């Protein structure tokens, strides 16, 4: 006959009590004070989005009303200064063409390589998004524009464009966003430039390309990765070629990463000829959108010195080597264009503080705030 003690011991062994483990009831670590401040700031910014939108509309309306009132106050113009009479000759066609200038597509491609998403901080990704936005805006409005590709468009950068920037990039024209890397983008660019819509040889290309090649119509170009670490210098842009700009803002933490990225793929590299034309008080490192704009100016003017003068920010402290001789060769029309382009509608040199990605890399991180049409950027 079994004793009660033995039954009790069997019962206790059949249903053992669970032992506490270190993984049970583990709560997430508390946020730091800085993280809480950033979270509250982001929430407050999002909550005020509609209010800021309404304020912008109100300001635009008031601005239009002020212009209308000023126009009504102006005295009527004298007959000699008024509109042309019907008996007079119409406005010269050259002036009409200057007022309504049509952009010309050239057979050349620019690729912004955004394959450094995991190497950047959140604020640096915001700056890169601003630079991509401005690159598109400059190319879209340039008299001679290129094919623009944004490669490795994924990860945090794509998420920002889809959410914070409300997916406005889907309405952009003349630009292609692809998930693939810069080599895939270069292949797509080569195929695009061969078709009839690939562009025509105009502007600087019309002067530099031999007549025989224009008659043959046999496109032959190259693929060049632009990086300030390259030992080779880019002397000119060639038609049917693709130029890759590294899209990274990293405060110079990853030195030479773009040069290594290109050489590992066996790709040709080059750097802009800044040192041949400019004396700089800082490193020859520029933001991604500045590199794009400089090449667009060269396509328009065919002169690196003029392109550098119009684009490189004054805060870089750059002056021309033998500047007086270069400026003497500048025709009056080009000077007028320089004044017009020195104050682009998307950004101003004095106000712009863009982290720099020198044809590739970054030297220091600043905050960049694009125009209201391009991006609604949260202030620091």
mmCIF file of C-alpha atoms in Angstrom:
data_model
loop_
_atom_site.group_PDB
_atom_site.id
_atom_site.type_symbol
_atom_site.label_atom_id
_atom_site.label_comp_id
_atom_site.label_asym_id
_atom_site.label_seq_id
_atom_site.Cartn_x
_atom_site.Cartn_y
_atom_site.Cartn_z
ATOM 1 C CA UNK A 1 0.000 0.000 0.000
ATOM 2 C CA UNK A 2 1.482 3.291 -1.121
ATOM 3 C CA UNK A 3 1.883 5.957 1.472
ATOM 4 C CA UNK A 4 0.351 9.435 1.072
ATOM 5 C CA UNK A 5 3.797 10.892 1.059
ATOM 6 C CA UNK A 6 4.734 9.028 -2.104
ATOM 7 C CA UNK A 7 1.527 10.169 -3.886
ATOM 8 C CA UNK A 8 2.180 13.740 -2.913
ATOM 9 C CA UNK A 9 5.681 13.608 -4.279
ATOM 10 C CA UNK A 10 4.418 12.146 -7.576
ATOM 11 C CA UNK A 11 1.824 14.928 -7.935
ATOM 12 C CA UNK A 12 4.383 17.584 -7.304
ATOM 13 C CA UNK A 13 6.660 16.096 -9.922
ATOM 14 C CA UNK A 14 3.915 15.848 -12.529
ATOM 15 C CA UNK A 15 3.175 19.591 -12.579
ATOM 16 C CA UNK A 16 6.413 21.403 -11.865
ATOM 17 C CA UNK A 17 6.143 25.188 -11.476
ATOM 18 C CA UNK A 18 7.692 27.154 -14.382
ATOM 19 C CA UNK A 19 10.981 28.734 -13.571
ATOM 20 C CA UNK A 20 11.423 32.432 -14.350
ATOM 21 C CA UNK A 21 13.760 33.179 -17.271
ATOM 22 C CA UNK A 22 15.746 36.249 -18.100
ATOM 23 C CA UNK A 23 13.855 36.701 -21.425
ATOM 24 C CA UNK A 24 10.389 36.855 -19.867
ATOM 25 C CA UNK A 25 8.715 40.229 -19.334
ATOM 26 C CA UNK A 26 11.617 42.018 -20.989
ATOM 27 C CA UNK A 27 10.546 45.582 -21.808
ATOM 28 C CA UNK A 28 12.254 47.771 -24.439
ATOM 29 C CA UNK A 29 14.932 50.122 -23.123
ATOM 30 C CA UNK A 30 13.687 53.615 -22.280
ATOM 31 C CA UNK A 31 14.343 56.440 -24.733
ATOM 32 C CA UNK A 32 17.015 58.975 -23.937
ATOM 33 C CA UNK A 33 16.204 62.658 -23.438
ATOM 34 C CA UNK A 34 17.546 63.541 -26.896
ATOM 35 C CA UNK A 35 15.491 60.803 -28.519
ATOM 36 C CA UNK A 36 12.352 61.988 -26.735
ATOM 37 C CA UNK A 37 13.012 65.572 -27.834
ATOM 38 C CA UNK A 38 13.501 64.480 -31.440
ATOM 39 C CA UNK A 39 10.320 62.373 -31.335
ATOM 40 C CA UNK A 40 8.259 65.261 -29.961
ATOM 41 C CA UNK A 41 9.769 67.660 -32.505
ATOM 42 C CA UNK A 42 8.938 65.337 -35.400
ATOM 43 C CA UNK A 43 5.388 64.872 -34.146
ATOM 44 C CA UNK A 44 4.890 68.621 -33.772
ATOM 45 C CA UNK A 45 6.245 69.189 -37.290
ATOM 46 C CA UNK A 46 3.857 66.665 -38.807
ATOM 47 C CA UNK A 47 0.891 68.093 -36.888
ATOM 48 C CA UNK A 48 1.610 71.571 -38.255
ATOM 49 C CA UNK A 49 1.891 70.521 -41.914
ATOM 50 C CA UNK A 50 -1.613 71.652 -42.911
ATOM 51 C CA UNK A 51 -1.213 74.920 -41.027
ATOM 52 C CA UNK A 52 2.018 75.721 -42.857
ATOM 53 C CA UNK A 53 0.397 74.868 -46.168
ATOM 54 C CA UNK A 54 -2.464 77.269 -45.440
ATOM 55 C CA UNK A 55 -0.004 80.011 -44.450
ATOM 56 C CA UNK A 56 1.921 79.598 -47.712
ATOM 57 C CA UNK A 57 -1.281 79.913 -49.719
ATOM 58 C CA UNK A 58 -2.217 83.029 -47.776
ATOM 59 C CA UNK A 59 1.193 84.609 -48.321
ATOM 60 C CA UNK A 60 1.076 83.859 -52.058
ATOM 61 C CA UNK A 61 -2.380 85.397 -52.277
ATOM 62 C CA UNK A 62 -1.253 88.540 -50.445
ATOM 63 C CA UNK A 63 1.797 88.788 -52.681
ATOM 64 C CA UNK A 64 -0.357 88.663 -55.821
ATOM 65 C CA UNK A 65 -2.691 91.296 -54.395
ATOM 66 C CA UNK A 66 0.251 93.612 -53.632
ATOM 67 C CA UNK A 67 1.589 93.217 -57.165
ATOM 68 C CA UNK A 68 -1.853 93.955 -58.586
ATOM 69 C CA UNK A 69 -2.173 97.057 -56.402
ATOM 70 C CA UNK A 70 1.296 98.298 -57.373
ATOM 71 C CA UNK A 71 0.478 97.822 -61.051
ATOM 72 C CA UNK A 72 -2.676 99.900 -60.680
ATOM 73 C CA UNK A 73 -0.768 102.714 -58.951
ATOM 74 C CA UNK A 74 1.828 103.004 -61.736
ATOM 75 C CA UNK A 75 1.242 105.983 -64.072
ATOM 76 C CA UNK A 76 0.279 105.162 -67.658
ATOM 77 C CA UNK A 77 3.240 104.823 -69.976
ATOM 78 C CA UNK A 78 3.960 107.444 -72.592
ATOM 79 C CA UNK A 79 2.979 106.594 -76.163
ATOM 80 C CA UNK A 80 6.614 106.081 -77.108
ATOM 81 C CA UNK A 81 7.040 103.588 -74.236
ATOM 82 C CA UNK A 82 3.729 101.801 -74.592
ATOM 83 C CA UNK A 83 2.758 98.829 -76.695
ATOM 84 C CA UNK A 84 3.772 98.662 -80.302
ATOM 85 C CA UNK A 85 1.280 100.112 -82.725
ATOM 86 C CA UNK A 86 -0.370 97.840 -85.227
ATOM 87 C CA UNK A 87 1.377 99.702 -88.058
ATOM 88 C CA UNK A 88 4.829 99.077 -86.566
ATOM 89 C CA UNK A 89 6.888 96.001 -87.275
ATOM 90 C CA UNK A 90 6.181 93.068 -84.957
ATOM 91 C CA UNK A 91 8.654 91.990 -82.298
ATOM 92 C CA UNK A 92 11.775 90.445 -83.841
ATOM 93 C CA UNK A 93 11.666 86.629 -83.877
ATOM 94 C CA UNK A 94 15.009 86.469 -82.061
ATOM 95 C CA UNK A 95 13.510 88.248 -79.022
ATOM 96 C CA UNK A 96 10.480 85.975 -79.022
ATOM 97 C CA UNK A 97 12.743 82.936 -79.096
ATOM 98 C CA UNK A 98 14.780 84.301 -76.193
ATOM 99 C CA UNK A 99 11.647 84.811 -74.110
ATOM 100 C CA UNK A 100 10.223 81.375 -74.849
ATOM 101 C CA UNK A 101 13.356 79.249 -74.810
ATOM 102 C CA UNK A 102 12.764 75.553 -75.343
ATOM 103 C CA UNK A 103 14.992 73.055 -73.588
ATOM 104 C CA UNK A 104 17.055 70.847 -75.867
ATOM 105 C CA UNK A 105 17.741 67.221 -74.995
ATOM 106 C CA UNK A 106 21.366 66.227 -75.567
ATOM 107 C CA UNK A 107 22.668 62.655 -75.960
ATOM 108 C CA UNK A 108 24.487 62.596 -72.616
ATOM 109 C CA UNK A 109 23.487 61.028 -69.301
ATOM 110 C CA UNK A 110 24.099 61.800 -65.622
ATOM 111 C CA UNK A 111 23.667 59.064 -63.005
ATOM 112 C CA UNK A 112 23.408 59.818 -59.273
ATOM 113 C CA UNK A 113 24.640 56.696 -57.468
ATOM 114 C CA UNK A 114 22.606 56.428 -54.243
ATOM 115 C CA UNK A 115 24.017 53.066 -53.213
ATOM 116 C CA UNK A 116 25.361 54.336 -49.889
ATOM 117 C CA UNK A 117 22.119 54.340 -47.931
ATOM 118 C CA UNK A 118 23.433 52.184 -45.091
ATOM 119 C CA UNK A 119 26.518 54.400 -44.592
ATOM 120 C CA UNK A 120 24.619 57.622 -43.857
ATOM 121 C CA UNK A 121 22.794 58.976 -40.831
ATOM 122 C CA UNK A 122 19.191 60.145 -40.959
ATOM 123 C CA UNK A 123 20.102 63.815 -41.290
ATOM 124 C CA UNK A 124 22.558 63.017 -44.066
ATOM 125 C CA UNK A 125 19.857 61.141 -45.977
ATOM 126 C CA UNK A 126 17.635 64.218 -45.714
ATOM 127 C CA UNK A 127 20.427 66.306 -47.224
ATOM 128 C CA UNK A 128 20.930 63.809 -50.045
ATOM 129 C CA UNK A 129 17.190 63.906 -50.812
ATOM 130 C CA UNK A 130 17.466 67.696 -51.104
ATOM 131 C CA UNK A 131 20.464 67.385 -53.428
ATOM 132 C CA UNK A 132 18.649 64.896 -55.658
ATOM 133 C CA UNK A 133 15.648 67.245 -55.790
ATOM 134 C CA UNK A 134 17.805 70.184 -56.809
ATOM 135 C CA UNK A 135 19.694 68.131 -59.381
ATOM 136 C CA UNK A 136 16.398 67.283 -61.047
ATOM 137 C CA UNK A 137 15.230 70.910 -60.914
ATOM 138 C CA UNK A 138 18.452 72.243 -62.462
ATOM 139 C CA UNK A 139 18.432 69.646 -65.221
ATOM 140 C CA UNK A 140 14.721 70.141 -65.945
ATOM 141 C CA UNK A 141 15.177 73.899 -66.488
ATOM 142 C CA UNK A 142 18.582 73.858 -68.214
ATOM 143 C CA UNK A 143 18.707 75.107 -71.835
ATOM 144 C CA UNK A 144 20.628 71.933 -72.747
ATOM 145 C CA UNK A 145 19.585 69.082 -70.502
ATOM 146 C CA UNK A 146 20.854 65.550 -69.981
ATOM 147 C CA UNK A 147 19.191 62.226 -69.308
ATOM 148 C CA UNK A 148 19.064 61.882 -65.516
ATOM 149 C CA UNK A 149 19.103 58.555 -63.643
ATOM 150 C CA UNK A 150 18.838 57.944 -59.894
ATOM 151 C CA UNK A 151 20.298 54.489 -59.260
ATOM 152 C CA UNK A 152 20.023 52.266 -56.144
ATOM 153 C CA UNK A 153 16.816 54.128 -55.307
ATOM 154 C CA UNK A 154 15.649 52.100 -52.329
ATOM 155 C CA UNK A 155 15.928 51.841 -48.564
ATOM 156 C CA UNK A 156 15.608 54.898 -46.354
ATOM 157 C CA UNK A 157 16.020 57.350 -49.264
ATOM 158 C CA UNK A 158 13.096 55.901 -51.195
ATOM 159 C CA UNK A 159 11.037 55.755 -48.004
ATOM 160 C CA UNK A 160 11.605 59.477 -47.455
ATOM 161 C CA UNK A 161 10.563 60.339 -51.011
ATOM 162 C CA UNK A 162 7.446 58.175 -50.685
ATOM 163 C CA UNK A 163 6.338 59.450 -47.261
ATOM 164 C CA UNK A 164 7.737 62.802 -46.147
ATOM 165 C CA UNK A 165 7.925 64.142 -49.720
ATOM 166 C CA UNK A 166 4.500 62.670 -50.561
ATOM 167 C CA UNK A 167 5.724 60.782 -53.631
ATOM 168 C CA UNK A 168 6.019 63.955 -55.726
ATOM 169 C CA UNK A 169 8.988 62.439 -57.575
ATOM 170 C CA UNK A 170 6.582 60.198 -59.480
ATOM 171 C CA UNK A 171 5.428 63.282 -61.404
ATOM 172 C CA UNK A 172 8.951 64.345 -62.397
ATOM 173 C CA UNK A 173 9.743 64.297 -66.107
ATOM 174 C CA UNK A 174 13.023 63.465 -67.770
ATOM 175 C CA UNK A 175 14.360 61.394 -64.849
ATOM 176 C CA UNK A 176 14.378 57.653 -64.177
ATOM 177 C CA UNK A 177 14.488 56.057 -60.724
ATOM 178 C CA UNK A 178 15.783 52.473 -60.715
ATOM 179 C CA UNK A 179 16.466 49.891 -58.010
ATOM 180 C CA UNK A 180 19.573 48.624 -59.802
ATOM 181 C CA UNK A 181 23.091 49.951 -59.277
ATOM 182 C CA UNK A 182 25.015 52.510 -61.318
ATOM 183 C CA UNK A 183 26.241 49.927 -63.833
ATOM 184 C CA UNK A 184 22.670 48.955 -64.673
ATOM 185 C CA UNK A 185 21.764 52.636 -64.971
ATOM 186 C CA UNK A 186 24.710 53.174 -67.340
ATOM 187 C CA UNK A 187 23.501 50.340 -69.571
ATOM 188 C CA UNK A 188 19.984 51.787 -69.679
ATOM 189 C CA UNK A 189 21.431 55.214 -70.495
ATOM 190 C CA UNK A 190 23.474 53.789 -73.366
ATOM 191 C CA UNK A 191 20.385 52.153 -74.882
ATOM 192 C CA UNK A 192 18.317 55.324 -74.419
ATOM 193 C CA UNK A 193 20.857 57.586 -76.132
ATOM 194 C CA UNK A 194 20.931 55.386 -79.246
ATOM 195 C CA UNK A 195 17.248 55.802 -80.115
ATOM 196 C CA UNK A 196 15.742 58.768 -81.941
ATOM 197 C CA UNK A 197 14.524 60.356 -78.695
ATOM 198 C CA UNK A 198 18.002 60.094 -77.210
ATOM 199 C CA UNK A 199 18.800 63.710 -78.028
ATOM 200 C CA UNK A 200 20.522 65.708 -80.734
ATOM 201 C CA UNK A 201 23.983 67.168 -81.066
ATOM 202 C CA UNK A 202 23.460 70.819 -80.253
ATOM 203 C CA UNK A 203 25.132 73.593 -78.311
ATOM 204 C CA UNK A 204 28.664 72.691 -77.255
ATOM 205 C CA UNK A 205 28.380 69.234 -78.787
ATOM 206 C CA UNK A 206 27.595 70.706 -82.192
ATOM 207 C CA UNK A 207 30.866 72.633 -82.099
ATOM 208 C CA UNK A 208 33.086 69.916 -80.627
ATOM 209 C CA UNK A 209 31.918 66.794 -82.484
ATOM 210 C CA UNK A 210 33.620 66.286 -85.884
ATOM 211 C CA UNK A 211 31.358 66.777 -88.884
ATOM 212 C CA UNK A 212 32.153 63.283 -90.172
ATOM 213 C CA UNK A 213 30.884 61.680 -86.960
ATOM 214 C CA UNK A 214 27.687 63.754 -87.122
ATOM 215 C CA UNK A 215 27.083 62.572 -90.684
ATOM 216 C CA UNK A 216 27.780 58.917 -89.883
ATOM 217 C CA UNK A 217 25.467 59.032 -86.889
ATOM 218 C CA UNK A 218 27.494 56.310 -85.162
ATOM 219 C CA UNK A 219 27.302 57.041 -81.424
ATOM 220 C CA UNK A 220 30.356 56.126 -79.395
ATOM 221 C CA UNK A 221 30.751 57.279 -75.821
ATOM 222 C CA UNK A 222 32.218 56.267 -72.492
ATOM 223 C CA UNK A 223 31.184 55.676 -68.883
ATOM 224 C CA UNK A 224 33.046 57.751 -66.271
ATOM 225 C CA UNK A 225 32.643 57.729 -62.497
ATOM 226 C CA UNK A 226 33.383 61.219 -61.172
ATOM 227 C CA UNK A 227 35.328 61.300 -57.913
ATOM 228 C CA UNK A 228 37.700 63.854 -56.431
ATOM 229 C CA UNK A 229 40.162 61.038 -55.580
ATOM 230 C CA UNK A 230 40.744 60.122 -59.224
ATOM 231 C CA UNK A 231 44.210 60.864 -60.675
ATOM 232 C CA UNK A 232 42.649 61.692 -64.065
ATOM 233 C CA UNK A 233 41.072 65.033 -64.977
ATOM 234 C CA UNK A 234 37.887 65.453 -66.990
ATOM 235 C CA UNK A 235 38.684 67.898 -69.787
ATOM 236 C CA UNK A 236 35.348 67.806 -71.623
ATOM 237 C CA UNK A 237 31.987 66.076 -71.745
ATOM 238 C CA UNK A 238 31.475 63.779 -74.698
ATOM 239 C CA UNK A 239 28.191 62.948 -76.440
ATOM 240 C CA UNK A 240 26.660 59.502 -75.952
ATOM 241 C CA UNK A 241 28.592 59.230 -72.655
ATOM 242 C CA UNK A 242 27.428 58.605 -69.100
ATOM 243 C CA UNK A 243 28.841 60.413 -66.083
ATOM 244 C CA UNK A 244 28.227 58.974 -62.606
ATOM 245 C CA UNK A 245 28.142 61.127 -59.471
ATOM 246 C CA UNK A 246 28.400 59.528 -56.036
ATOM 247 C CA UNK A 247 25.346 60.367 -53.943
ATOM 248 C CA UNK A 248 26.743 60.239 -50.420
ATOM 249 C CA UNK A 249 26.852 62.681 -47.504
ATOM 250 C CA UNK A 250 29.136 61.282 -44.802
ATOM 251 C CA UNK A 251 31.216 64.091 -43.204
ATOM 252 C CA UNK A 252 34.250 62.517 -44.886
ATOM 253 C CA UNK A 253 34.030 59.395 -42.727
ATOM 254 C CA UNK A 254 34.446 57.054 -45.713
ATOM 255 C CA UNK A 255 37.416 58.492 -47.578
ATOM 256 C CA UNK A 256 37.923 57.321 -51.139
ATOM 257 C CA UNK A 257 34.850 55.085 -51.101
ATOM 258 C CA UNK A 258 33.575 56.227 -54.508
ATOM 259 C CA UNK A 259 36.972 55.820 -56.168
ATOM 260 C CA UNK A 260 37.301 52.320 -54.732
ATOM 261 C CA UNK A 261 33.726 51.505 -55.740
ATOM 262 C CA UNK A 262 34.474 52.416 -59.360
ATOM 263 C CA UNK A 263 37.927 50.827 -59.631
ATOM 264 C CA UNK A 264 36.651 47.559 -58.144
ATOM 265 C CA UNK A 265 34.234 47.391 -61.102
ATOM 266 C CA UNK A 266 36.983 48.254 -63.589
ATOM 267 C CA UNK A 267 35.318 51.560 -64.443
ATOM 268 C CA UNK A 268 37.060 54.670 -65.703
ATOM 269 C CA UNK A 269 37.276 57.539 -63.192
ATOM 270 C CA UNK A 270 37.925 61.271 -63.452
ATOM 271 C CA UNK A 271 37.569 64.484 -61.482
ATOM 272 C CA UNK A 272 36.367 67.909 -62.516
ATOM 273 C CA UNK A 273 39.209 70.269 -63.552
ATOM 274 C CA UNK A 274 38.634 72.626 -60.624
ATOM 275 C CA UNK A 275 42.349 72.888 -59.817
ATOM 276 C CA UNK A 276 43.155 73.925 -63.386
ATOM 277 C CA UNK A 277 40.866 76.957 -63.222
ATOM 278 C CA UNK A 278 40.240 77.843 -59.581
ATOM 279 C CA UNK A 279 42.186 78.643 -56.426
ATOM 280 C CA UNK A 280 40.209 77.323 -53.463
ATOM 281 C CA UNK A 281 40.511 77.990 -49.752
ATOM 282 C CA UNK A 282 38.912 74.600 -49.025
ATOM 283 C CA UNK A 283 38.970 71.094 -50.473
ATOM 284 C CA UNK A 284 37.866 70.509 -54.072
ATOM 285 C CA UNK A 285 34.725 68.759 -52.857
ATOM 286 C CA UNK A 286 31.227 69.764 -53.963
ATOM 287 C CA UNK A 287 27.655 68.727 -53.301
ATOM 288 C CA UNK A 288 26.042 66.294 -55.726
ATOM 289 C CA UNK A 289 23.718 68.930 -57.183
ATOM 290 C CA UNK A 290 26.646 71.340 -57.656
ATOM 291 C CA UNK A 291 28.477 68.747 -59.762
ATOM 292 C CA UNK A 292 25.368 68.235 -61.887
ATOM 293 C CA UNK A 293 24.846 71.991 -62.309
ATOM 294 C CA UNK A 294 28.484 72.601 -63.277
ATOM 295 C CA UNK A 295 28.249 70.028 -66.064
ATOM 296 C CA UNK A 296 24.949 71.529 -67.242
ATOM 297 C CA UNK A 297 26.607 74.959 -67.426
ATOM 298 C CA UNK A 298 29.485 73.474 -69.425
ATOM 299 C CA UNK A 299 26.999 71.983 -71.885
ATOM 300 C CA UNK A 300 25.532 75.472 -72.269
ATOM 301 C CA UNK A 301 28.703 77.599 -72.301
ATOM 302 C CA UNK A 302 31.508 75.204 -73.293
ATOM 303 C CA UNK A 303 33.808 76.833 -70.717
ATOM 304 C CA UNK A 304 34.776 75.283 -67.365
ATOM 305 C CA UNK A 305 35.885 78.607 -65.878
ATOM 306 C CA UNK A 306 32.506 80.233 -66.490
ATOM 307 C CA UNK A 307 30.706 77.143 -65.202
ATOM 308 C CA UNK A 308 32.727 77.141 -61.971
ATOM 309 C CA UNK A 309 32.164 80.871 -61.457
ATOM 310 C CA UNK A 310 28.407 80.534 -61.772
ATOM 311 C CA UNK A 311 27.978 77.464 -59.579
ATOM 312 C CA UNK A 312 30.662 77.072 -56.891
ATOM 313 C CA UNK A 313 29.355 78.677 -53.667
ATOM 314 C CA UNK A 314 31.063 81.839 -52.468
ATOM 315 C CA UNK A 315 31.635 80.251 -49.058
ATOM 316 C CA UNK A 316 34.184 77.928 -50.756
ATOM 317 C CA UNK A 317 36.417 80.964 -51.329
ATOM 318 C CA UNK A 318 37.239 80.091 -54.937
ATOM 319 C CA UNK A 319 38.843 82.581 -57.339
ATOM 320 C CA UNK A 320 39.878 82.108 -60.954
ATOM 321 C CA UNK A 321 43.466 81.549 -61.970
ATOM 322 C CA UNK A 322 44.333 84.275 -64.482
ATOM 323 C CA UNK A 323 40.729 85.394 -64.019
ATOM 324 C CA UNK A 324 41.045 88.675 -65.921
ATOM 325 C CA UNK A 325 42.071 86.900 -69.131
ATOM 326 C CA UNK A 326 39.228 84.420 -68.833
ATOM 327 C CA UNK A 327 36.646 87.108 -68.196
ATOM 328 C CA UNK A 328 37.818 89.147 -71.216
ATOM 329 C CA UNK A 329 36.854 86.299 -73.509
ATOM 330 C CA UNK A 330 33.357 86.241 -72.060
ATOM 331 C CA UNK A 331 30.796 87.609 -74.567
ATOM 332 C CA UNK A 332 28.080 90.032 -73.358
ATOM 333 C CA UNK A 333 25.334 87.447 -73.888
ATOM 334 C CA UNK A 334 27.139 84.991 -71.633
ATOM 335 C CA UNK A 335 27.464 87.679 -68.927
ATOM 336 C CA UNK A 336 23.727 88.236 -69.010
ATOM 337 C CA UNK A 337 23.170 84.503 -68.703
ATOM 338 C CA UNK A 338 25.584 84.381 -65.779
ATOM 339 C CA UNK A 339 23.618 87.012 -63.878
ATOM 340 C CA UNK A 340 20.413 85.140 -64.563
ATOM 341 C CA UNK A 341 21.818 81.790 -63.401
ATOM 342 C CA UNK A 342 23.679 83.185 -60.391
ATOM 343 C CA UNK A 343 20.325 83.419 -58.598
ATOM 344 C CA UNK A 344 18.530 80.168 -59.494
ATOM 345 C CA UNK A 345 14.969 79.826 -58.306
ATOM 346 C CA UNK A 346 15.621 76.572 -56.464
ATOM 347 C CA UNK A 347 18.373 77.809 -54.151
ATOM 348 C CA UNK A 348 20.647 80.715 -53.312
ATOM 349 C CA UNK A 349 24.370 80.468 -52.739
ATOM 350 C CA UNK A 350 24.332 82.503 -49.564
ATOM 351 C CA UNK A 351 21.407 80.637 -48.037
ATOM 352 C CA UNK A 352 22.379 77.174 -49.249
ATOM 353 C CA UNK A 353 24.379 75.067 -46.820
ATOM 354 C CA UNK A 354 24.471 71.677 -48.492
ATOM 355 C CA UNK A 355 26.712 68.888 -47.228
ATOM 356 C CA UNK A 356 29.311 68.301 -49.879
ATOM 357 C CA UNK A 357 29.784 65.131 -51.921
ATOM 358 C CA UNK A 358 32.640 65.962 -54.174
ATOM 359 C CA UNK A 359 31.783 64.452 -57.440
ATOM 360 C CA UNK A 360 31.569 61.687 -54.985
ATOM 361 C CA UNK A 361 32.185 62.268 -51.325
ATOM 362 C CA UNK A 362 31.304 64.556 -48.443
ATOM 363 C CA UNK A 363 33.573 66.795 -46.402
ATOM 364 C CA UNK A 364 31.174 68.292 -43.880
ATOM 365 C CA UNK A 365 27.502 68.061 -43.109
ATOM 366 C CA UNK A 366 25.243 71.086 -43.115
ATOM 367 C CA UNK A 367 21.493 71.333 -43.382
ATOM 368 C CA UNK A 368 19.886 71.913 -46.783
ATOM 369 C CA UNK A 369 16.407 73.334 -47.238
ATOM 370 C CA UNK A 370 15.029 73.240 -50.807
ATOM 371 C CA UNK A 371 12.350 75.502 -52.159
ATOM 372 C CA UNK A 372 8.686 74.990 -51.324
ATOM 373 C CA UNK A 373 8.092 73.497 -54.773
ATOM 374 C CA UNK A 374 10.833 70.913 -54.302
ATOM 375 C CA UNK A 375 10.571 69.779 -50.692
ATOM 376 C CA UNK A 376 9.084 70.722 -47.371
ATOM 377 C CA UNK A 377 12.094 70.272 -45.128
ATOM 378 C CA UNK A 378 11.935 70.119 -41.358
ATOM 379 C CA UNK A 379 14.129 72.765 -39.707
ATOM 380 C CA UNK A 380 16.884 71.608 -37.350
#
